[in-house]
Amino acid sequence: MSFSPPGNAVVEKLDPLRIPRHVAVIMDGNGRWARRRLLNRVRGHEAGAETVRHIVRASREVGIGYLTLYAFSTENWQRPTAEVSALMALLERFLKGEEAQLMENNIRLRAVGQIHRLPAGVQSVLERVTAATGANDGMNLILALSYGGRDELVAMAKNLAREAVAGRIAPEAIDADAVAAHLGTAGIPDPDLLIRTSGEMRISNFLLWQIAYAEIFFTDTLWPDFSREEFLSILGAYQRRERRFGRV
Ligand code: IPE
Ligand code: IPE
Ligand code: MG
């Protein structure tokens, strides 16, 4: 399989049988992108939303089953109110603007994180678009919103403890499958590939349990500059890695 963006040479040959089932992305660097241009950070987030559109499309085209995008962390609430409000407004606009595209491309939208903390307007459009796209089966687009891996693990522990106290599960019966089934990502396969842009080499509280055996790629590219070509080249590099899962 090869992909040639209009007017360009073939950028990467991918093995259609080894496309990662689930790709997770820490979309970082919007603020720095804006600062370098002497723009407000919010302009960086707007440019980043454009990148989201390209990467969603590319993912759908190559046959990725699940694309999870880290859009807002539990820690991001501590940013200045003006930036948080601008991000929430942008998110609402993005969801409203993308609904038709998601339907047209048979993409199902899902969300993980503390959805109840999001502004009412965002919650209502999220509800509408997740319901409208609920039967789409071309690709799952999962937005991590007010998401934190530790928060998700704490909630899982509370729920399992409640079920144990209520006598619905024996403590001895709690295994890795039971844990996974009590996370926000229940039913979603673990990421095969994790990408972080902007040169930071950290996880920042993303999918702590789920990335146990993900292949990790860091790139210095700032999210608004992250292109379809670079994405495809990371998919190619992923295919050249040998995944061993602890075996020989
Ligand atoms: C990522 O870009 C977007 C969010 C975290 C919402 P940043 O806003 O973190 O950009 P930098 O890291 O400051 O450049
Ligand atoms: C991680 O980026 C969160 C998202 C991309 C939504 P941050 O910019 O918030 O992470 P740190 O602060 O660099 O760790
Ligand atoms: Mg950042």
mmCIF file of N, CA, C and O in Angstrom, residues 106-158:
data_model
loop_
_atom_site.group_PDB
_atom_site.id
_atom_site.type_symbol
_atom_site.label_atom_id
_atom_site.label_comp_id
_atom_site.label_asym_id
_atom_site.label_seq_id
_atom_site.Cartn_x
_atom_site.Cartn_y
_atom_site.Cartn_z
ATOM 1 N N ASN A 106 -17.702 7.587 8.110
ATOM 2 C CA ASN A 106 -18.056 6.403 8.907
ATOM 3 C C ASN A 106 -17.208 6.278 10.183
ATOM 4 O O ASN A 106 -16.761 5.199 10.550
ATOM 5 N N ILE A 107 -16.947 7.418 10.815
ATOM 6 C CA ILE A 107 -16.116 7.440 12.025
ATOM 7 C C ILE A 107 -16.998 7.609 13.259
ATOM 8 O O ILE A 107 -17.890 8.469 13.296
ATOM 9 N N ARG A 108 -16.729 6.781 14.246
ATOM 10 C CA ARG A 108 -17.465 6.853 15.505
ATOM 11 C C ARG A 108 -16.685 7.707 16.504
ATOM 12 O O ARG A 108 -15.511 7.447 16.750
ATOM 13 N N LEU A 109 -17.328 8.709 17.057
ATOM 14 C CA LEU A 109 -16.671 9.555 18.059
ATOM 15 C C LEU A 109 -16.954 9.020 19.449
ATOM 16 O O LEU A 109 -18.083 8.639 19.775
ATOM 17 N N ARG A 110 -15.919 8.967 20.264
ATOM 18 C CA ARG A 110 -16.078 8.587 21.666
ATOM 19 C C ARG A 110 -15.253 9.555 22.508
ATOM 20 O O ARG A 110 -14.381 10.248 21.991
ATOM 21 N N ALA A 111 -15.512 9.574 23.797
ATOM 22 C CA ALA A 111 -14.735 10.450 24.676
ATOM 23 C C ALA A 111 -14.376 9.687 25.935
ATOM 24 O O ALA A 111 -15.154 8.854 26.407
ATOM 25 N N VAL A 112 -13.171 9.929 26.454
ATOM 26 C CA VAL A 112 -12.790 9.384 27.753
ATOM 27 C C VAL A 112 -12.305 10.544 28.620
ATOM 28 O O VAL A 112 -11.775 11.529 28.108
ATOM 29 N N GLY A 113 -12.502 10.409 29.908
ATOM 30 C CA GLY A 113 -12.084 11.457 30.827
ATOM 31 C C GLY A 113 -13.252 11.894 31.692
ATOM 32 O O GLY A 113 -14.323 11.284 31.675
ATOM 33 N N GLN A 114 -13.004 12.986 32.450
ATOM 34 C CA GLN A 114 -14.036 13.493 33.368
ATOM 35 C C GLN A 114 -14.984 14.391 32.590
ATOM 36 O O GLN A 114 -14.938 15.624 32.719
ATOM 37 N N ILE A 115 -15.845 13.759 31.809
ATOM 38 C CA ILE A 115 -16.718 14.514 30.906
ATOM 39 C C ILE A 115 -17.620 15.478 31.683
ATOM 40 O O ILE A 115 -17.925 16.575 31.213
ATOM 41 N N HIS A 116 -17.989 15.094 32.912
ATOM 42 C CA HIS A 116 -18.884 15.944 33.714
ATOM 43 C C HIS A 116 -18.242 17.290 34.084
ATOM 44 O O HIS A 116 -18.942 18.225 34.458
ATOM 45 N N ARG A 117 -16.915 17.401 33.977
ATOM 46 C CA ARG A 117 -16.266 18.675 34.313
ATOM 47 C C ARG A 117 -16.264 19.657 33.140
ATOM 48 O O ARG A 117 -15.914 20.819 33.296
ATOM 49 N N LEU A 118 -16.619 19.182 31.960
ATOM 50 C CA LEU A 118 -16.587 20.048 30.772
ATOM 51 C C LEU A 118 -17.790 20.991 30.787
ATOM 52 O O LEU A 118 -18.834 20.666 31.354
ATOM 53 N N PRO A 119 -17.671 22.168 30.159
ATOM 54 C CA PRO A 119 -18.812 23.088 30.103
ATOM 55 C C PRO A 119 -20.021 22.423 29.451
ATOM 56 O O PRO A 119 -19.874 21.534 28.600
ATOM 57 N N ALA A 120 -21.212 22.859 29.853
ATOM 58 C CA ALA A 120 -22.460 22.245 29.386
ATOM 59 C C ALA A 120 -22.541 22.199 27.859
ATOM 60 O O ALA A 120 -22.989 21.202 27.284
ATOM 61 N N GLY A 121 -22.094 23.265 27.218
ATOM 62 C CA GLY A 121 -22.163 23.319 25.754
ATOM 63 C C GLY A 121 -21.329 22.224 25.114
ATOM 64 O O GLY A 121 -21.746 21.612 24.120
ATOM 65 N N VAL A 122 -20.151 21.972 25.681
ATOM 66 C CA VAL A 122 -19.289 20.919 25.146
ATOM 67 C C VAL A 122 -19.936 19.554 25.412
ATOM 68 O O VAL A 122 -19.991 18.696 24.527
ATOM 69 N N GLN A 123 -20.450 19.386 26.633
ATOM 70 C CA GLN A 123 -21.073 18.109 26.958
ATOM 71 C C GLN A 123 -22.236 17.807 26.027
ATOM 72 O O GLN A 123 -22.408 16.668 25.586
ATOM 73 N N SER A 124 -23.031 18.823 25.708
ATOM 74 C CA SER A 124 -24.216 18.529 24.916
ATOM 75 C C SER A 124 -23.840 18.190 23.472
ATOM 76 O O SER A 124 -24.410 17.264 22.889
ATOM 77 N N VAL A 125 -22.851 18.884 22.899
ATOM 78 C CA VAL A 125 -22.466 18.532 21.522
ATOM 79 C C VAL A 125 -21.755 17.174 21.508
ATOM 80 O O VAL A 125 -21.945 16.362 20.586
ATOM 81 N N LEU A 126 -21.010 16.896 22.560
ATOM 82 C CA LEU A 126 -20.358 15.582 22.648
ATOM 83 C C LEU A 126 -21.399 14.466 22.660
ATOM 84 O O LEU A 126 -21.272 13.466 21.953
ATOM 85 N N GLU A 127 -22.419 14.686 23.478
ATOM 86 C CA GLU A 127 -23.487 13.697 23.588
ATOM 87 C C GLU A 127 -24.162 13.476 22.234
ATOM 88 O O GLU A 127 -24.389 12.345 21.820
ATOM 89 N N ARG A 128 -24.433 14.615 21.574
ATOM 90 C CA ARG A 128 -25.129 14.515 20.290
ATOM 91 C C ARG A 128 -24.273 13.783 19.254
ATOM 92 O O ARG A 128 -24.734 12.858 18.587
ATOM 93 N N VAL A 129 -22.990 14.158 19.155
ATOM 94 C CA VAL A 129 -22.152 13.574 18.103
ATOM 95 C C VAL A 129 -21.794 12.112 18.429
ATOM 96 O O VAL A 129 -21.740 11.282 17.533
ATOM 97 N N THR A 130 -21.589 11.798 19.702
ATOM 98 C CA THR A 130 -21.300 10.384 20.015
ATOM 99 C C THR A 130 -22.528 9.535 19.696
ATOM 100 O O THR A 130 -22.397 8.435 19.172
ATOM 101 N N ALA A 131 -23.723 10.057 19.978
ATOM 102 C CA ALA A 131 -24.940 9.296 19.666
ATOM 103 C C ALA A 131 -25.114 9.172 18.151
ATOM 104 O O ALA A 131 -25.354 8.080 17.626
ATOM 105 N N ALA A 132 -24.938 10.294 17.441
ATOM 106 C CA ALA A 132 -25.157 10.284 15.986
ATOM 107 C C ALA A 132 -24.193 9.344 15.278
ATOM 108 O O ALA A 132 -24.541 8.709 14.285
ATOM 109 N N THR A 133 -22.969 9.249 15.788
ATOM 110 C CA THR A 133 -21.948 8.444 15.107
ATOM 111 C C THR A 133 -21.806 7.052 15.723
ATOM 112 O O THR A 133 -20.932 6.277 15.330
ATOM 113 N N GLY A 134 -22.684 6.749 16.679
ATOM 114 C CA GLY A 134 -22.542 5.517 17.474
ATOM 115 C C GLY A 134 -22.521 4.226 16.685
ATOM 116 O O GLY A 134 -21.936 3.233 17.122
ATOM 117 N N ALA A 135 -23.161 4.226 15.510
ATOM 118 C CA ALA A 135 -23.214 2.988 14.729
ATOM 119 C C ALA A 135 -22.139 2.958 13.638
ATOM 120 O O ALA A 135 -22.020 1.984 12.895
ATOM 121 N N ASN A 136 -21.330 4.017 13.539
ATOM 122 C CA ASN A 136 -20.265 4.041 12.523
ATOM 123 C C ASN A 136 -19.173 3.053 12.902
ATOM 124 O O ASN A 136 -18.785 2.959 14.063
ATOM 125 N N ASP A 137 -18.673 2.336 11.900
ATOM 126 C CA ASP A 137 -17.674 1.319 12.240
ATOM 127 C C ASP A 137 -16.432 1.359 11.351
ATOM 128 O O ASP A 137 -15.692 0.396 11.244
ATOM 129 N N GLY A 138 -16.200 2.527 10.708
ATOM 130 C CA GLY A 138 -14.992 2.657 9.892
ATOM 131 C C GLY A 138 -13.758 2.901 10.735
ATOM 132 O O GLY A 138 -12.673 2.390 10.460
ATOM 133 N N MET A 139 -13.902 3.700 11.779
ATOM 134 C CA MET A 139 -12.794 3.990 12.705
ATOM 135 C C MET A 139 -13.395 4.581 13.977
ATOM 136 O O MET A 139 -14.463 5.184 13.941
ATOM 137 N N ASN A 140 -12.713 4.369 15.096
ATOM 138 C CA ASN A 140 -13.097 5.004 16.356
ATOM 139 C C ASN A 140 -12.169 6.180 16.599
ATOM 140 O O ASN A 140 -10.945 6.000 16.644
ATOM 141 N N LEU A 141 -12.730 7.358 16.763
ATOM 142 C CA LEU A 141 -11.949 8.529 17.153
ATOM 143 C C LEU A 141 -12.268 8.799 18.617
ATOM 144 O O LEU A 141 -13.410 9.099 18.968
ATOM 145 N N ILE A 142 -11.260 8.642 19.464
ATOM 146 C CA ILE A 142 -11.480 8.775 20.903
ATOM 147 C C ILE A 142 -10.784 10.038 21.402
ATOM 148 O O ILE A 142 -9.562 10.178 21.254
ATOM 149 N N LEU A 143 -11.540 10.969 21.942
ATOM 150 C CA LEU A 143 -10.946 12.194 22.471
ATOM 151 C C LEU A 143 -10.776 12.038 23.974
ATOM 152 O O LEU A 143 -11.731 11.721 24.686
ATOM 153 N N ALA A 144 -9.557 12.264 24.447
ATOM 154 C CA ALA A 144 -9.293 12.250 25.883
ATOM 155 C C ALA A 144 -9.451 13.681 26.384
ATOM 156 O O ALA A 144 -8.659 14.565 26.050
ATOM 157 N N LEU A 145 -10.503 13.904 27.160
ATOM 158 C CA LEU A 145 -10.906 15.255 27.577
ATOM 159 C C LEU A 145 -11.005 15.310 29.088
ATOM 160 O O LEU A 145 -11.733 14.509 29.679
ATOM 161 N N SER A 146 -10.320 16.251 29.686
ATOM 162 C CA SER A 146 -10.193 16.265 31.143
ATOM 163 C C SER A 146 -9.811 14.856 31.576
ATOM 164 O O SER A 146 -10.387 14.280 32.494
ATOM 165 N N TYR A 147 -8.838 14.326 30.859
ATOM 166 C CA TYR A 147 -8.402 12.954 31.091
ATOM 167 C C TYR A 147 -7.104 12.957 31.906
ATOM 168 O O TYR A 147 -6.199 13.753 31.665
ATOM 169 N N GLY A 148 -7.036 12.022 32.843
ATOM 170 C CA GLY A 148 -5.799 11.781 33.578
ATOM 171 C C GLY A 148 -5.728 10.297 33.899
ATOM 172 O O GLY A 148 -6.710 9.707 34.373
ATOM 173 N N GLY A 149 -4.593 9.704 33.619
ATOM 174 C CA GLY A 149 -4.447 8.274 33.862
ATOM 175 C C GLY A 149 -4.605 7.916 35.335
ATOM 176 O O GLY A 149 -5.244 6.918 35.676
ATOM 177 N N ARG A 150 -4.060 8.747 36.207
ATOM 178 C CA ARG A 150 -4.171 8.445 37.639
ATOM 179 C C ARG A 150 -5.611 8.555 38.106
ATOM 180 O O ARG A 150 -6.099 7.724 38.872
ATOM 181 N N ASP A 151 -6.301 9.583 37.645
ATOM 182 C CA ASP A 151 -7.710 9.742 38.001
ATOM 183 C C ASP A 151 -8.515 8.524 37.538
ATOM 184 O O ASP A 151 -9.379 8.014 38.260
ATOM 185 N N GLU A 152 -8.213 8.051 36.335
ATOM 186 C CA GLU A 152 -8.915 6.887 35.796
ATOM 187 C C GLU A 152 -8.639 5.641 36.656
ATOM 188 O O GLU A 152 -9.549 4.847 36.923
ATOM 189 N N LEU A 153 -7.395 5.506 37.121
ATOM 190 C CA LEU A 153 -7.049 4.354 37.955
ATOM 191 C C LEU A 153 -7.709 4.451 39.336
ATOM 192 O O LEU A 153 -8.167 3.441 39.889
ATOM 193 N N VAL A 154 -7.783 5.661 39.860
ATOM 194 C CA VAL A 154 -8.444 5.852 41.160
ATOM 195 C C VAL A 154 -9.927 5.478 41.044
ATOM 196 O O VAL A 154 -10.478 4.763 41.891
ATOM 197 N N ALA A 155 -10.568 5.949 39.972
ATOM 198 C CA ALA A 155 -11.990 5.647 39.768
ATOM 199 C C ALA A 155 -12.194 4.139 39.626
ATOM 200 O O ALA A 155 -13.159 3.573 40.173
ATOM 201 N N MET A 156 -11.281 3.480 38.922
ATOM 202 C CA MET A 156 -11.354 2.024 38.755
ATOM 203 C C MET A 156 -11.262 1.333 40.115
ATOM 204 O O MET A 156 -12.050 0.427 40.422
ATOM 205 N N ALA A 157 -10.319 1.773 40.952
ATOM 206 C CA ALA A 157 -10.139 1.149 42.261
ATOM 207 C C ALA A 157 -11.400 1.324 43.113
ATOM 208 O O ALA A 157 -11.856 0.391 43.777
ATOM 209 N N LYS A 158 -11.968 2.531 43.053
ATOM 210 C CA LYS A 158 -13.195 2.787 43.827
ATOM 211 C C LYS A 158 -14.320 1.870 43.377
ATOM 212 O O LYS A 158 -15.039 1.299 44.197
#
